[in-house]
Each structure stands twice: as C-alpha cells, then as structure tokens.
Coordinates of C-alpha atoms in Angstrom, one line a residue:
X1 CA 19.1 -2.0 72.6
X2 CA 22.2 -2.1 69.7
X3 CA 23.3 -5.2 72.5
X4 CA 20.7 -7.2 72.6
X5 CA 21.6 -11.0 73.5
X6 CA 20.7 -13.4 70.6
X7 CA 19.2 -15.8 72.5
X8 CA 17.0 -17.6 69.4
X9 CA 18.6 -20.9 68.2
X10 CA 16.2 -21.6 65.6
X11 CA 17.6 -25.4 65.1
X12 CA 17.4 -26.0 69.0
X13 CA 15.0 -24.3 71.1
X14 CA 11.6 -25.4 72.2
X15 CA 9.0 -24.6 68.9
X16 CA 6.2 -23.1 71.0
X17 CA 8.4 -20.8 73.1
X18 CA 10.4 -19.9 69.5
X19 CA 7.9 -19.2 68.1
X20 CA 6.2 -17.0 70.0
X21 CA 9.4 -15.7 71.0
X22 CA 9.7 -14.3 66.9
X23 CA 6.4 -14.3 66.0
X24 CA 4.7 -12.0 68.5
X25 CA 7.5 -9.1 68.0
X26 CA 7.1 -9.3 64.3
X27 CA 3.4 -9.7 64.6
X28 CA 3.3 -6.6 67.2
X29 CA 5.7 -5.1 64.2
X30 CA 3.4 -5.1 61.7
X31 CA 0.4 -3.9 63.8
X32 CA 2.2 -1.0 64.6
X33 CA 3.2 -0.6 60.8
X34 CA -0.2 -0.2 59.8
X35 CA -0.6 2.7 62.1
X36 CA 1.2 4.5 59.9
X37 CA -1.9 4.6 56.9
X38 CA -4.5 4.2 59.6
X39 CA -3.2 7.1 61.6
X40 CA -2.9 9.5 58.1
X41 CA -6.6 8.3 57.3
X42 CA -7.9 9.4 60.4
X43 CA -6.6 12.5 60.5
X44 CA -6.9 13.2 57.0
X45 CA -10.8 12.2 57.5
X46 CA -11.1 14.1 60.0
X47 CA -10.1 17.8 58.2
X48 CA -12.1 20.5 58.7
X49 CA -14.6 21.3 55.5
X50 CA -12.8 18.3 53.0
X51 CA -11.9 15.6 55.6
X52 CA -14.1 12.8 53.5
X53 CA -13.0 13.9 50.3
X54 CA -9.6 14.0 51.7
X55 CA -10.2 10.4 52.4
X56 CA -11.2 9.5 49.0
X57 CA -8.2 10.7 47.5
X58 CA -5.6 8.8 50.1
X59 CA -7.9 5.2 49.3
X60 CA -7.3 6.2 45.9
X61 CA -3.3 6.1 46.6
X62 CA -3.6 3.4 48.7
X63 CA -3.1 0.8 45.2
X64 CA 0.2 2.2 44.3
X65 CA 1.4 2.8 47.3
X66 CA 1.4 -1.1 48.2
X67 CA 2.5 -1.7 44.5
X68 CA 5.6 0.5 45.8
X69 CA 6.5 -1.7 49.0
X70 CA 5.7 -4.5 47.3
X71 CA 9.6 -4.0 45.5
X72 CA 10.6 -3.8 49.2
X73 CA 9.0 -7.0 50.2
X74 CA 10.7 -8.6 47.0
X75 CA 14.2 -8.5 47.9
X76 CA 13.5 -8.4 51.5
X77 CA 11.4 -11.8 51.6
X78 CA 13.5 -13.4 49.3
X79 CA 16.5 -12.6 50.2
X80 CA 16.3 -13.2 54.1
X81 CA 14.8 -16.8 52.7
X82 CA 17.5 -18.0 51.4
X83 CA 19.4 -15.9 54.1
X84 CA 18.3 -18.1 56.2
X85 CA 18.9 -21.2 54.8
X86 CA 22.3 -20.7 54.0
X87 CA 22.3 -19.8 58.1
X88 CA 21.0 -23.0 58.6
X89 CA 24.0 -24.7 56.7
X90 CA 26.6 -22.5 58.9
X91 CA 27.2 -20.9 55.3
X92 CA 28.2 -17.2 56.6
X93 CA 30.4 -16.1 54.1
X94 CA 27.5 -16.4 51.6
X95 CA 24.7 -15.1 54.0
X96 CA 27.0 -11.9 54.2
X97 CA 26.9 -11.8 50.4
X98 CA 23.7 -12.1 50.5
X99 CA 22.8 -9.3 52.9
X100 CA 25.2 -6.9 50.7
X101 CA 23.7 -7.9 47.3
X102 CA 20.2 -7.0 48.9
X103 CA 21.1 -3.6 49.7
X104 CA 22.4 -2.8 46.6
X105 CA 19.4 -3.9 44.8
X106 CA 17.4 -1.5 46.7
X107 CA 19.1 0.8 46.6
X108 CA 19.1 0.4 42.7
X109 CA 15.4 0.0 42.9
X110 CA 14.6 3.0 45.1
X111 CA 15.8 4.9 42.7
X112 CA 14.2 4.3 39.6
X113 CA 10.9 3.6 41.0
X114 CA 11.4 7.1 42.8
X115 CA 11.4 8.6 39.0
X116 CA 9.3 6.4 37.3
X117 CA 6.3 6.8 39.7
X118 CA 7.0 10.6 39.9
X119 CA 6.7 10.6 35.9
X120 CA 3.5 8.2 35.7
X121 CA 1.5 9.9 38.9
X122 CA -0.8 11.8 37.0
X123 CA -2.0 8.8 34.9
X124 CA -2.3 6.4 37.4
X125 CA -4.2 8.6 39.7
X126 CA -6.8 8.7 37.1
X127 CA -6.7 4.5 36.4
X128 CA -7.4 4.0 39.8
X129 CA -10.2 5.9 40.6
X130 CA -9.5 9.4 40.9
X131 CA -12.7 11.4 40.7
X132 CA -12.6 15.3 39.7
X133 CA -13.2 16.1 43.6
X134 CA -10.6 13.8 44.7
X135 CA -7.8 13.9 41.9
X136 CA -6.0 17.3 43.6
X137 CA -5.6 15.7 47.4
X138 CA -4.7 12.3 45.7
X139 CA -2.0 13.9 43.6
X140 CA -0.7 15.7 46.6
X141 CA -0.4 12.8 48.7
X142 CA 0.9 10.8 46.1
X143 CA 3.9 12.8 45.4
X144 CA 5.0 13.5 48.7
X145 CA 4.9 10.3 49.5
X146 CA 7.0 9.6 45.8
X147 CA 9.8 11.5 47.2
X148 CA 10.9 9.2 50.1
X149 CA 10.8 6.1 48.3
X150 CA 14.2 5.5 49.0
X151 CA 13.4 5.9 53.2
X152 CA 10.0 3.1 52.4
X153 CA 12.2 0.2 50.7
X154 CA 15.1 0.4 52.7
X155 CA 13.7 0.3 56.1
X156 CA 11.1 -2.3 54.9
X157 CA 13.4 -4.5 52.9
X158 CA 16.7 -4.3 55.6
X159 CA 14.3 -5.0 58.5
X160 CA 13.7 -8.8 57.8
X161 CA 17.2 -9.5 58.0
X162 CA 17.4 -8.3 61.6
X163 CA 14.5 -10.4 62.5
X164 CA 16.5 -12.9 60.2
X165 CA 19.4 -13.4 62.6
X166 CA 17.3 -13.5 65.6
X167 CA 16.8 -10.4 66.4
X168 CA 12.6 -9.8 66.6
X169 CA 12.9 -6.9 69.1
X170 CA 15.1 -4.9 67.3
X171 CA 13.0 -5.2 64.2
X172 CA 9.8 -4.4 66.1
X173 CA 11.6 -1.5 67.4
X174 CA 11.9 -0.1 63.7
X175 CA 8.6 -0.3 62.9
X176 CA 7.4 1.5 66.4
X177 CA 10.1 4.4 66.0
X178 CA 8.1 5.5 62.6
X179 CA 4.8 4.8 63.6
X180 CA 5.7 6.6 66.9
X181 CA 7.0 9.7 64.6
X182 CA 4.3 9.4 62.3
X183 CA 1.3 9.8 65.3
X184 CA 3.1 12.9 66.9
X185 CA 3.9 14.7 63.7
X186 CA 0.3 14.1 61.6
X187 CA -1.2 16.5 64.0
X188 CA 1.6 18.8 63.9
X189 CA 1.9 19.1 59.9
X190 CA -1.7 18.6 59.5
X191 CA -3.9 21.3 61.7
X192 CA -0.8 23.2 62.9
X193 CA 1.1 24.2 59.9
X194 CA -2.2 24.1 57.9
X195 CA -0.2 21.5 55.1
X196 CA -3.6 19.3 54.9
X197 CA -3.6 15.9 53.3
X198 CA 0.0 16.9 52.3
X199 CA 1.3 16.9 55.7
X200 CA -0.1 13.9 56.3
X201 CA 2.2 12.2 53.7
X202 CA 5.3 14.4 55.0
X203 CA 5.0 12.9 58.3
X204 CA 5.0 9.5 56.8
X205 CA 7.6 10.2 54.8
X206 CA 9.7 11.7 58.1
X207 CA 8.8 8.7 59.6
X208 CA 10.3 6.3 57.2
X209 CA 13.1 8.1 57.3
X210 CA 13.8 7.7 61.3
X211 CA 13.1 4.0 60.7
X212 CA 15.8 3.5 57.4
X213 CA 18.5 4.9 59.8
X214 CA 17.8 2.9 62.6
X215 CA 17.7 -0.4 60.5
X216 CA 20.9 1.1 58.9
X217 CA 23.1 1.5 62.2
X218 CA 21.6 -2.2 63.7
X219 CA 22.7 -3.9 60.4
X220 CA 25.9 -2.0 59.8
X221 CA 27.1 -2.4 63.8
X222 CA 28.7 -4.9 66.2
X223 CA 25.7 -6.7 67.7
X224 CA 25.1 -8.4 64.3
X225 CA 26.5 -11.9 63.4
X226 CA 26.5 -10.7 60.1
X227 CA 27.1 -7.1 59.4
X228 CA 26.3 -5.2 56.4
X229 CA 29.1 -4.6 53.7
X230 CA 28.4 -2.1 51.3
X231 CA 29.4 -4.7 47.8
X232 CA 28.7 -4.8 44.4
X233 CA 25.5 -7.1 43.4
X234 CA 25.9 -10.5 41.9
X235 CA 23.4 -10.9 39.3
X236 CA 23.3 -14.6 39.3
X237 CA 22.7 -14.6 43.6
X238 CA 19.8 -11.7 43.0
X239 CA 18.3 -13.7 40.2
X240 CA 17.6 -16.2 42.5
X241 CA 16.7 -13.8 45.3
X242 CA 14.1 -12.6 43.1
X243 CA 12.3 -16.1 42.5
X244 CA 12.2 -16.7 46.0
X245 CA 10.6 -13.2 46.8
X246 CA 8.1 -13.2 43.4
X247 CA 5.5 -14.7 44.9
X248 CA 5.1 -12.4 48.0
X249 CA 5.7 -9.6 45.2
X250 CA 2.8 -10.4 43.2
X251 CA 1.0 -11.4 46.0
X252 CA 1.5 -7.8 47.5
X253 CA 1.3 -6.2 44.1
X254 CA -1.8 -7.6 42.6
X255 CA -3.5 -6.3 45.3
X256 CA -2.9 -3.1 44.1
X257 CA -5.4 -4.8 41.1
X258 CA -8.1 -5.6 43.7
X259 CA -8.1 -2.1 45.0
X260 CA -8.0 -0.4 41.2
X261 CA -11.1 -3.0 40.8
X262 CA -12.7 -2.2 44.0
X263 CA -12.5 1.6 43.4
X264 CA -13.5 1.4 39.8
X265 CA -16.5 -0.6 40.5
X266 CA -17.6 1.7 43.3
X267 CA -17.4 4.7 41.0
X268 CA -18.9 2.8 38.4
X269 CA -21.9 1.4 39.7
X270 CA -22.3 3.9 42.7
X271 CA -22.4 6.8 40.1
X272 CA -22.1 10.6 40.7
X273 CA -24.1 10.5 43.5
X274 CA -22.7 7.4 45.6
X275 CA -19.0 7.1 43.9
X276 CA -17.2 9.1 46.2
X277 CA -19.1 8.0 49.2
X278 CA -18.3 4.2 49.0
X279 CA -14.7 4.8 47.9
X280 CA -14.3 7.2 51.2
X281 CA -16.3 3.9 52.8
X282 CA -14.0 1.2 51.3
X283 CA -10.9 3.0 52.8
X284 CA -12.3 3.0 56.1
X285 CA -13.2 -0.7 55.9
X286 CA -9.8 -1.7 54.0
X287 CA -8.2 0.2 57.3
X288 CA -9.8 -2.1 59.5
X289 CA -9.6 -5.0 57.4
X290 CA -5.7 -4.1 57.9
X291 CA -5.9 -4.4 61.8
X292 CA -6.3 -8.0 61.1
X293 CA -4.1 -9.2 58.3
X294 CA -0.6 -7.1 58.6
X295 CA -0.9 -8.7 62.3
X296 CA -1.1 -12.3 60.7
X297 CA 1.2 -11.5 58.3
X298 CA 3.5 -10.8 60.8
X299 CA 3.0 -14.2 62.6
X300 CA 3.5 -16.0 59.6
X301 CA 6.1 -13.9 58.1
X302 CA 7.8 -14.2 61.4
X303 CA 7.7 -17.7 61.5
X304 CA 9.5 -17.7 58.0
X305 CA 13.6 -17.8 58.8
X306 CA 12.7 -20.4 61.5
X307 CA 11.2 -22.6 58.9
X308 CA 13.4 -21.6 56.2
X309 CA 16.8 -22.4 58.9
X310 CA 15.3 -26.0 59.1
X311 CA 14.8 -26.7 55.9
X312 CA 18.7 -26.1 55.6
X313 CA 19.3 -28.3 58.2
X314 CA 17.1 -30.6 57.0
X315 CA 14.9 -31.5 60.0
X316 CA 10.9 -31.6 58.7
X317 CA 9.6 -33.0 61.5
X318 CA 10.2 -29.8 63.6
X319 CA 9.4 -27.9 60.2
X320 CA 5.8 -29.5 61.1
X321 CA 5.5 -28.5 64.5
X322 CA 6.6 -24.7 64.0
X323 CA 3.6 -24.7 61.0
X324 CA 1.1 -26.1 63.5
X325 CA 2.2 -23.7 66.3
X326 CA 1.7 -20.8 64.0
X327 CA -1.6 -22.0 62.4
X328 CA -2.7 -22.2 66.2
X329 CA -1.8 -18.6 67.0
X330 CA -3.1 -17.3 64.1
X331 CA -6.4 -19.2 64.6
X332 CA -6.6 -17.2 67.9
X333 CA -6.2 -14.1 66.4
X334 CA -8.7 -14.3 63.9
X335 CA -11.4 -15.9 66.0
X336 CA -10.8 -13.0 68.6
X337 CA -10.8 -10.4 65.7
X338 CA -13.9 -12.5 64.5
X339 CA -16.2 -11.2 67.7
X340 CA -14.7 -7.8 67.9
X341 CA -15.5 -7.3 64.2
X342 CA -19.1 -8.6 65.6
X343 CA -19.4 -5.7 68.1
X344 CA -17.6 -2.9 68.0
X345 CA -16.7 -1.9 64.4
X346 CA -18.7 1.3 65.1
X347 CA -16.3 2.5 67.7
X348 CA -14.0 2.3 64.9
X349 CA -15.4 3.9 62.0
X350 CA -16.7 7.1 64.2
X351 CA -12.7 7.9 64.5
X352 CA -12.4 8.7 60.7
X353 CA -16.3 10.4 60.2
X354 CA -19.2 11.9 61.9
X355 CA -21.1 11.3 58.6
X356 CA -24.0 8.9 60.0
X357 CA -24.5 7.4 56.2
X358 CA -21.0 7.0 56.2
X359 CA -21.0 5.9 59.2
X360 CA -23.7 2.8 58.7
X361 CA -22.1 2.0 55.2
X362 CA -18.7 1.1 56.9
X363 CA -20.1 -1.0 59.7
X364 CA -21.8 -2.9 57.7
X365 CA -19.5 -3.6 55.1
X366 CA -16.9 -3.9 57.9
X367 CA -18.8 -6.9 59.1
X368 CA -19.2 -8.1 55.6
X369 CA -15.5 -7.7 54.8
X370 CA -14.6 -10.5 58.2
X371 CA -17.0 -13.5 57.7
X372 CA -14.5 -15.4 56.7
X373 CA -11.4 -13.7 58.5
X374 CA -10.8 -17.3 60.6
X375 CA -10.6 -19.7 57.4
X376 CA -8.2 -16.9 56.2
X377 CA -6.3 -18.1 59.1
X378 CA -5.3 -21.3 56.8
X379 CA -4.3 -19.5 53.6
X380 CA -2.0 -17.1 55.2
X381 CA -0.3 -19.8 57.1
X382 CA 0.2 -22.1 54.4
X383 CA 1.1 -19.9 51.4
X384 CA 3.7 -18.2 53.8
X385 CA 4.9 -21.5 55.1
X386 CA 5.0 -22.9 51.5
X387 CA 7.2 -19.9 50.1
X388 CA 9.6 -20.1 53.3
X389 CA 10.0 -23.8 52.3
X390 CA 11.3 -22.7 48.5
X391 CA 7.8 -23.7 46.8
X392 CA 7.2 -20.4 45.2
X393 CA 5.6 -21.2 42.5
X394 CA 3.1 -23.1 44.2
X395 CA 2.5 -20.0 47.0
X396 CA 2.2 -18.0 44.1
X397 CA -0.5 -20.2 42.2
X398 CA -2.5 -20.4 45.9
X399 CA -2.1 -16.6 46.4
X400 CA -3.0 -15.5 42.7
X401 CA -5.9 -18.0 42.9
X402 CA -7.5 -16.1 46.2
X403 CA -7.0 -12.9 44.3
X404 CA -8.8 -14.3 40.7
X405 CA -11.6 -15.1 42.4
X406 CA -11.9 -11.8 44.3
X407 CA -11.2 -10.1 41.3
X408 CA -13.6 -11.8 39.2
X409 CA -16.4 -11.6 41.9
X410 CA -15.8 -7.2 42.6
X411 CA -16.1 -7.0 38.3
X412 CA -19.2 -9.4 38.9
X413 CA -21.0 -9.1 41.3
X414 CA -22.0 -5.0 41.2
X415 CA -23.0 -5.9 37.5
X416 CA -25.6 -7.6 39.3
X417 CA -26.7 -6.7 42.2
X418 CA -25.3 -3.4 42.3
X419 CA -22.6 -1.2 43.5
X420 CA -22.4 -2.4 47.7
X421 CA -22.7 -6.1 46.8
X422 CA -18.8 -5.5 45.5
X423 CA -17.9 -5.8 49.4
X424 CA -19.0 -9.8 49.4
X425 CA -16.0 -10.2 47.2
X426 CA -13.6 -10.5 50.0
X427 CA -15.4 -13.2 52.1
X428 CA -16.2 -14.9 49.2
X429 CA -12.4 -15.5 47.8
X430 CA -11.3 -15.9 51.3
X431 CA -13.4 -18.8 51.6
X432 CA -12.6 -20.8 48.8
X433 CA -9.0 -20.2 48.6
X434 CA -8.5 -21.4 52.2
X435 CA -9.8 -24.7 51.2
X436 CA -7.8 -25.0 48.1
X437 CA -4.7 -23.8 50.4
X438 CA -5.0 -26.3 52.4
X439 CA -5.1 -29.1 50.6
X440 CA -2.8 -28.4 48.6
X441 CA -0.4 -28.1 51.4
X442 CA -1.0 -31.4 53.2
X443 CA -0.5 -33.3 50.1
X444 CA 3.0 -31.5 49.8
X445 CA 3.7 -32.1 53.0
X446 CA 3.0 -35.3 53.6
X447 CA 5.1 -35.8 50.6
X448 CA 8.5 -34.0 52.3
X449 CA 7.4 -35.8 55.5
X450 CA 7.6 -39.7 53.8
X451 CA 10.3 -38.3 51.6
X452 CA 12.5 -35.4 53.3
X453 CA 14.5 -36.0 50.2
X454 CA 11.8 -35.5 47.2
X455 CA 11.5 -31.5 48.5
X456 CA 15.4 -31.2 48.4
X457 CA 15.0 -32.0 44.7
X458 CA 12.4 -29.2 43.8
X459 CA 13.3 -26.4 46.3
X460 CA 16.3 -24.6 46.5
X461 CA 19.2 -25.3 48.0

C-alpha cells in the first residue's frame, strides 16, 4: 500500500473519471469516519440499566468534541489549499514548507487544547446541556477522549495532504484502520472489561492513535512526492494558512453552537420530564443526519486540491466542469439518502434503543431533520468549491448565514410551538441557505469565467 502508483494528474486527466477517482475514496473516507461516533453511540445506548442516559451524556459531548477537530480541519484545509496551488505552479520547495509548517502547528495546537479543554471540562459540560443524570457519563467520556487530542488532530489534519498529492486510497485507508479498531474494541472495553461509556471513548481514543501513525509513516516515507520534514513554523506562511482554513473552522466550530442551542432548548422547553428524552433522541437523529453529510463532505472536500491545483494553473474552464461533476454526484447521494430517510429510518434508530417512545420520537424527527437533504446538495458544493478557490470570506459569509438562521429558528421556534418543533430548524436553514448559495456562486463565477483575471486579483496566489 506504502507504493501506491500516483496515477491522478489533476491538470490533465479526464474530470468525470478524476473526480470520481478522488472523490469516492474520500467520500467512502469520511463515511467510515463517522462510524467512529455512530459505533460509540450504539453501544453506549445499548448499556445494560443506563444505556439511554449513557446516550444523553455522549450528545452532550458531541459540541466540543467537533469544536476540537474543528482546530484539525483548520490547518488541514487550509494548508493542503494552498498546498495545492502552489502544486499546481510546480512550486515544491514551498509545498514542502508548507507540509512541515502544518505539522508543527498541530502539534503546537494539540497540546494546548489538550490542557485547556481538560481545565474547562467541567464548565462546559454544564453550558451545553448536562443534566444531573447525565453530567457523570458526559464527564467521563469527555475526558478520556481530552487525553488523545494529540492522536485526533494529527491523523485528521496530516490526512488531507495525502489525498492532496494524489493519493485518495491511502487516505481512505486511514480513516478505515481506526474505525476498523474502534468497532472491534467498543465491545471489548465496553461489556467485557465492564469500563462503560468510558471504554467507549478509550477505544476511540486507541483508534485515533493507530490512524496518527499510519498517516505519520505515509507522509514521512518514500512513496510521497513530498515528504514530511520535521521544520520550524513560519508565522507569516501559517498566517496565511489560517485564513484559508477559517472558514471551514468556523463552519465546523459554530456547529458546536447549534448543538449547545439544540440541547439547551430541548432541556428547556422539554422540562424534567422530556429533557433527557429528546436530547438522547436528538443524538440518535444528529447520528443519522451524519450518514448523509460527512459522506458529502467528503465529495466536496475531495474535490478541493483538484480545484485548488487549477486555479494555480489558471485553467477555469475545467475549474467549471470538476464543480458540475461534483454537484452531480452529490445530487445522487442526497436524492438516494432522500428515499431511504423515507423508509427505513426505523431500522436505524432500533440499533441505539428498544424504548418505543424513543423509538417514534427519532423517526419522526429523523424524517423531519432530511426534507431538505437534496437542496443541501448545492450549499455544500458551492461553499466548498468557493473556499478551495481562495474566497474564504465569502464561504464563510454563506456557511455562517445557514447556521444564523438555524440558530435563530432552534431559540425560536420551541418558544412557540414547543420543545419538538426545535427539529424544523434544520430543514428550514437548509433551504434557504441553498438558494442564497447558489446565487451567490454563479454570479462569482461567471465573473472568473468572463474575467479569469478579476479572481487572480482577490484570491490568493
């Protein structure tokens, strides 16, 4: 696997065979990434005597963990963005400088955010959510998972820069080695050694670690065009790495917010009686909800270094046709996901409970959650494409505008009509946003199209 032929030529090969070619591995990547919550929630549900309650207390550390590997998408994004484009321009001594500032920033970062979440824990357990019942699983979770920061970021942020130099198998492969690991030792930690919800976050935590290595020895051997050097950070490149991955970072870390809003308005409005039950119930539909985004996010995210590489080389017309292939196969996806979210969301929810309230509250809010899962199709697409381009502050206007209006209709809407109407928030702000997305992106488009040279002015270079 370590010799893996790069056969990917993102300036010359056929776009709908590229494409797919990138996309699918990454795509596949990230399905099998989200196994790695989804797998721990099922398990953890499914605990003898405090399996729901269990549940409860993982949704409730589901906001900060995403606010944690959201400092992982950060350098990761922006760094194999402009990685990328300085590919495209045959620039490799500054590609390589840029691969070895990005490791040292996470390493930097991994770190500190190991202590600093460690130290805050307690405080922001109880922010976002955490009930008396559901505070002690939460807090356990939480800081076992803490403790392998350093395994999260690494693995996460590395791994785009193997996809980056054409290598989509080999970062599909890291992602399946944890999630792999993580399904054989949940079982083993949970109901074996007796470790609980706790075990459940070791596992993760073992898994992460299996997957840092791997990325470590791809990046740091022969098979790579550009290998990993250990280097100092230049503060002036990971300035500008950091503006290029901000708007994936707030994307990714505001919705941290949404779920801090979403829990807080459950417990609110659903009370003593109902709090707990639709937080356990928002977990199980946010799980699902996953099945369907990380895989588009993989697809477009995939699609990124190709589009980034040709905006180096300056050829928009094939920048076109690689957006219009992606928006295609994620238009497939959704519209599949669409009927199957029609049909059999009960097949899914009976793996985390045998609770029948439970039960009907999830399906129902599952099907709520996907009405507008295909117009999503446009957003994702767009904002992605947008930020791989250099137009980050536009991707981040588009992105923050989707979460505003989510935000604004979860603080709103329960007020209301009460505590389940909270759940119309994400079809509503999916909705609207992929209108506002996608006009916004043809008018810039067309723009670079007319005038390659007006987006050379504003983006980066």
């Amino acid at each position: 696997m370590m010799k893996q032929k790069q056969n990917n030529d993102f300036g010359k090969d056929p776009i709908p065979s590229l494409v797919l070619r990138v996309s699918i591995p990454v795509m596949f990547a990230q399905f099998v990434n989200v196994l790695y919550s989804i797998v721990d929630r099922i398990y953890i549900g499914n605990i003898p005597l405090v399996g729901d309650v269990s549940l409860a207390g993982a949704g409730v550390c589901s906001p900060i963990i995403s606010l944690l590997s959201s400092f992982g998408t950060l350098v990761g994004i922006g760094g194999s963005i402009l990685f990328s484009m300085r590919m495209g321009q045959n620039d490799k001594q500054q590609a390589r400088k840029i691969l070895g500032t990005c490791f040292s920033v996470l390493l930097i970062f991994s770190a500190v955010l190991t202590v600093l979440f460690l130290f805050l824990k307690g405080y922001l357990l109880n922010w976002f959510g955490a009930s008396d019942a559901t505070y002690p699983y939460a807090n356990t979770y939480l800081t076992i998972y803490t403790c392998g920061t350093f395994f999260a970021l690494l693995s996460l942020g590395m791994n785009y820069f193997i996809s980056s130099q054409g290598f989509p198998i080999l970062g599909m492969a890291t992602t399946l080695i944890g999630a792999i690991l993580n399904i054989l030792l949940d079982p083993l930690f949970i109901f074996v050694f007796h470790m609980g919800i706790g075990g459940a976050a070791a596992a993760t935590v073992l898994a992460q670690m299996a997957s840092c290595i791997f990325v470590l020895t791809v990046l740091f051997g022969r098979s790579m065009p550009i290998r990993l050097h250990l280097m100092a950070p230049d503060w002036l490149l990971v300035k500008r790495i950091v503006l290029l991955g901000l708007s994936p970072f707030l994307i990714l870390a505001s919705d941290s917010l949404i779920l801090i809003a979403m829990n807080t308005a459950l417990q609110h409005y659903g009370g003593p009686a109902l709090g707990d039950k639709l937080i356990t119930s928002s977990t199980i539909m946010q799980s699902y909800l996953m099945l369907i985004t990380s895989p588009m996010l993989g697809i477009t995210g995939g699609s990124q270094p190709i589009i980034s590489y040709n905006y180096g080389a300056n050829k928009p017309e094939r920048i076109r046709r690689i957006i219009l292939c992606v928006l295609l196969l994620c238009l497939s996806f959704t519209s599949v996901m669409f009927l199957i979210s029609r049909i059999l969301p009960g097949a899914f929810v009976k793996i985390f409970t045998s609770d029948p309230d439970l039960a009907q509250m999830a399906i129902r809010g599952i099907r709520i959650f996907t009405l507008m899962i295909i117009p999503l199709s446009f957003q994702y697409v767009f904002v992605d494409s947008l930020t791989a381009l250099g137009l980050t502050k536009l991707a981040l206007f588009l992105s923050l505008f989707r979460k505003s209006i989510y935000f604004a209709s979860v603080c709103l809407l329960p007020s209301m009509f009460g505590a389940f109407s909270a759940f119309y928030a994400e079809p509503l702000a999916d909705g609207i946003s992929a209108i506002v997305s996608t006009l916004s992106y043809l008018y810039i488009y067309n723009r670079y199209l007319k005038q390659p040279g007006w987006l050379m002015k504003i983006g980066p270079r």
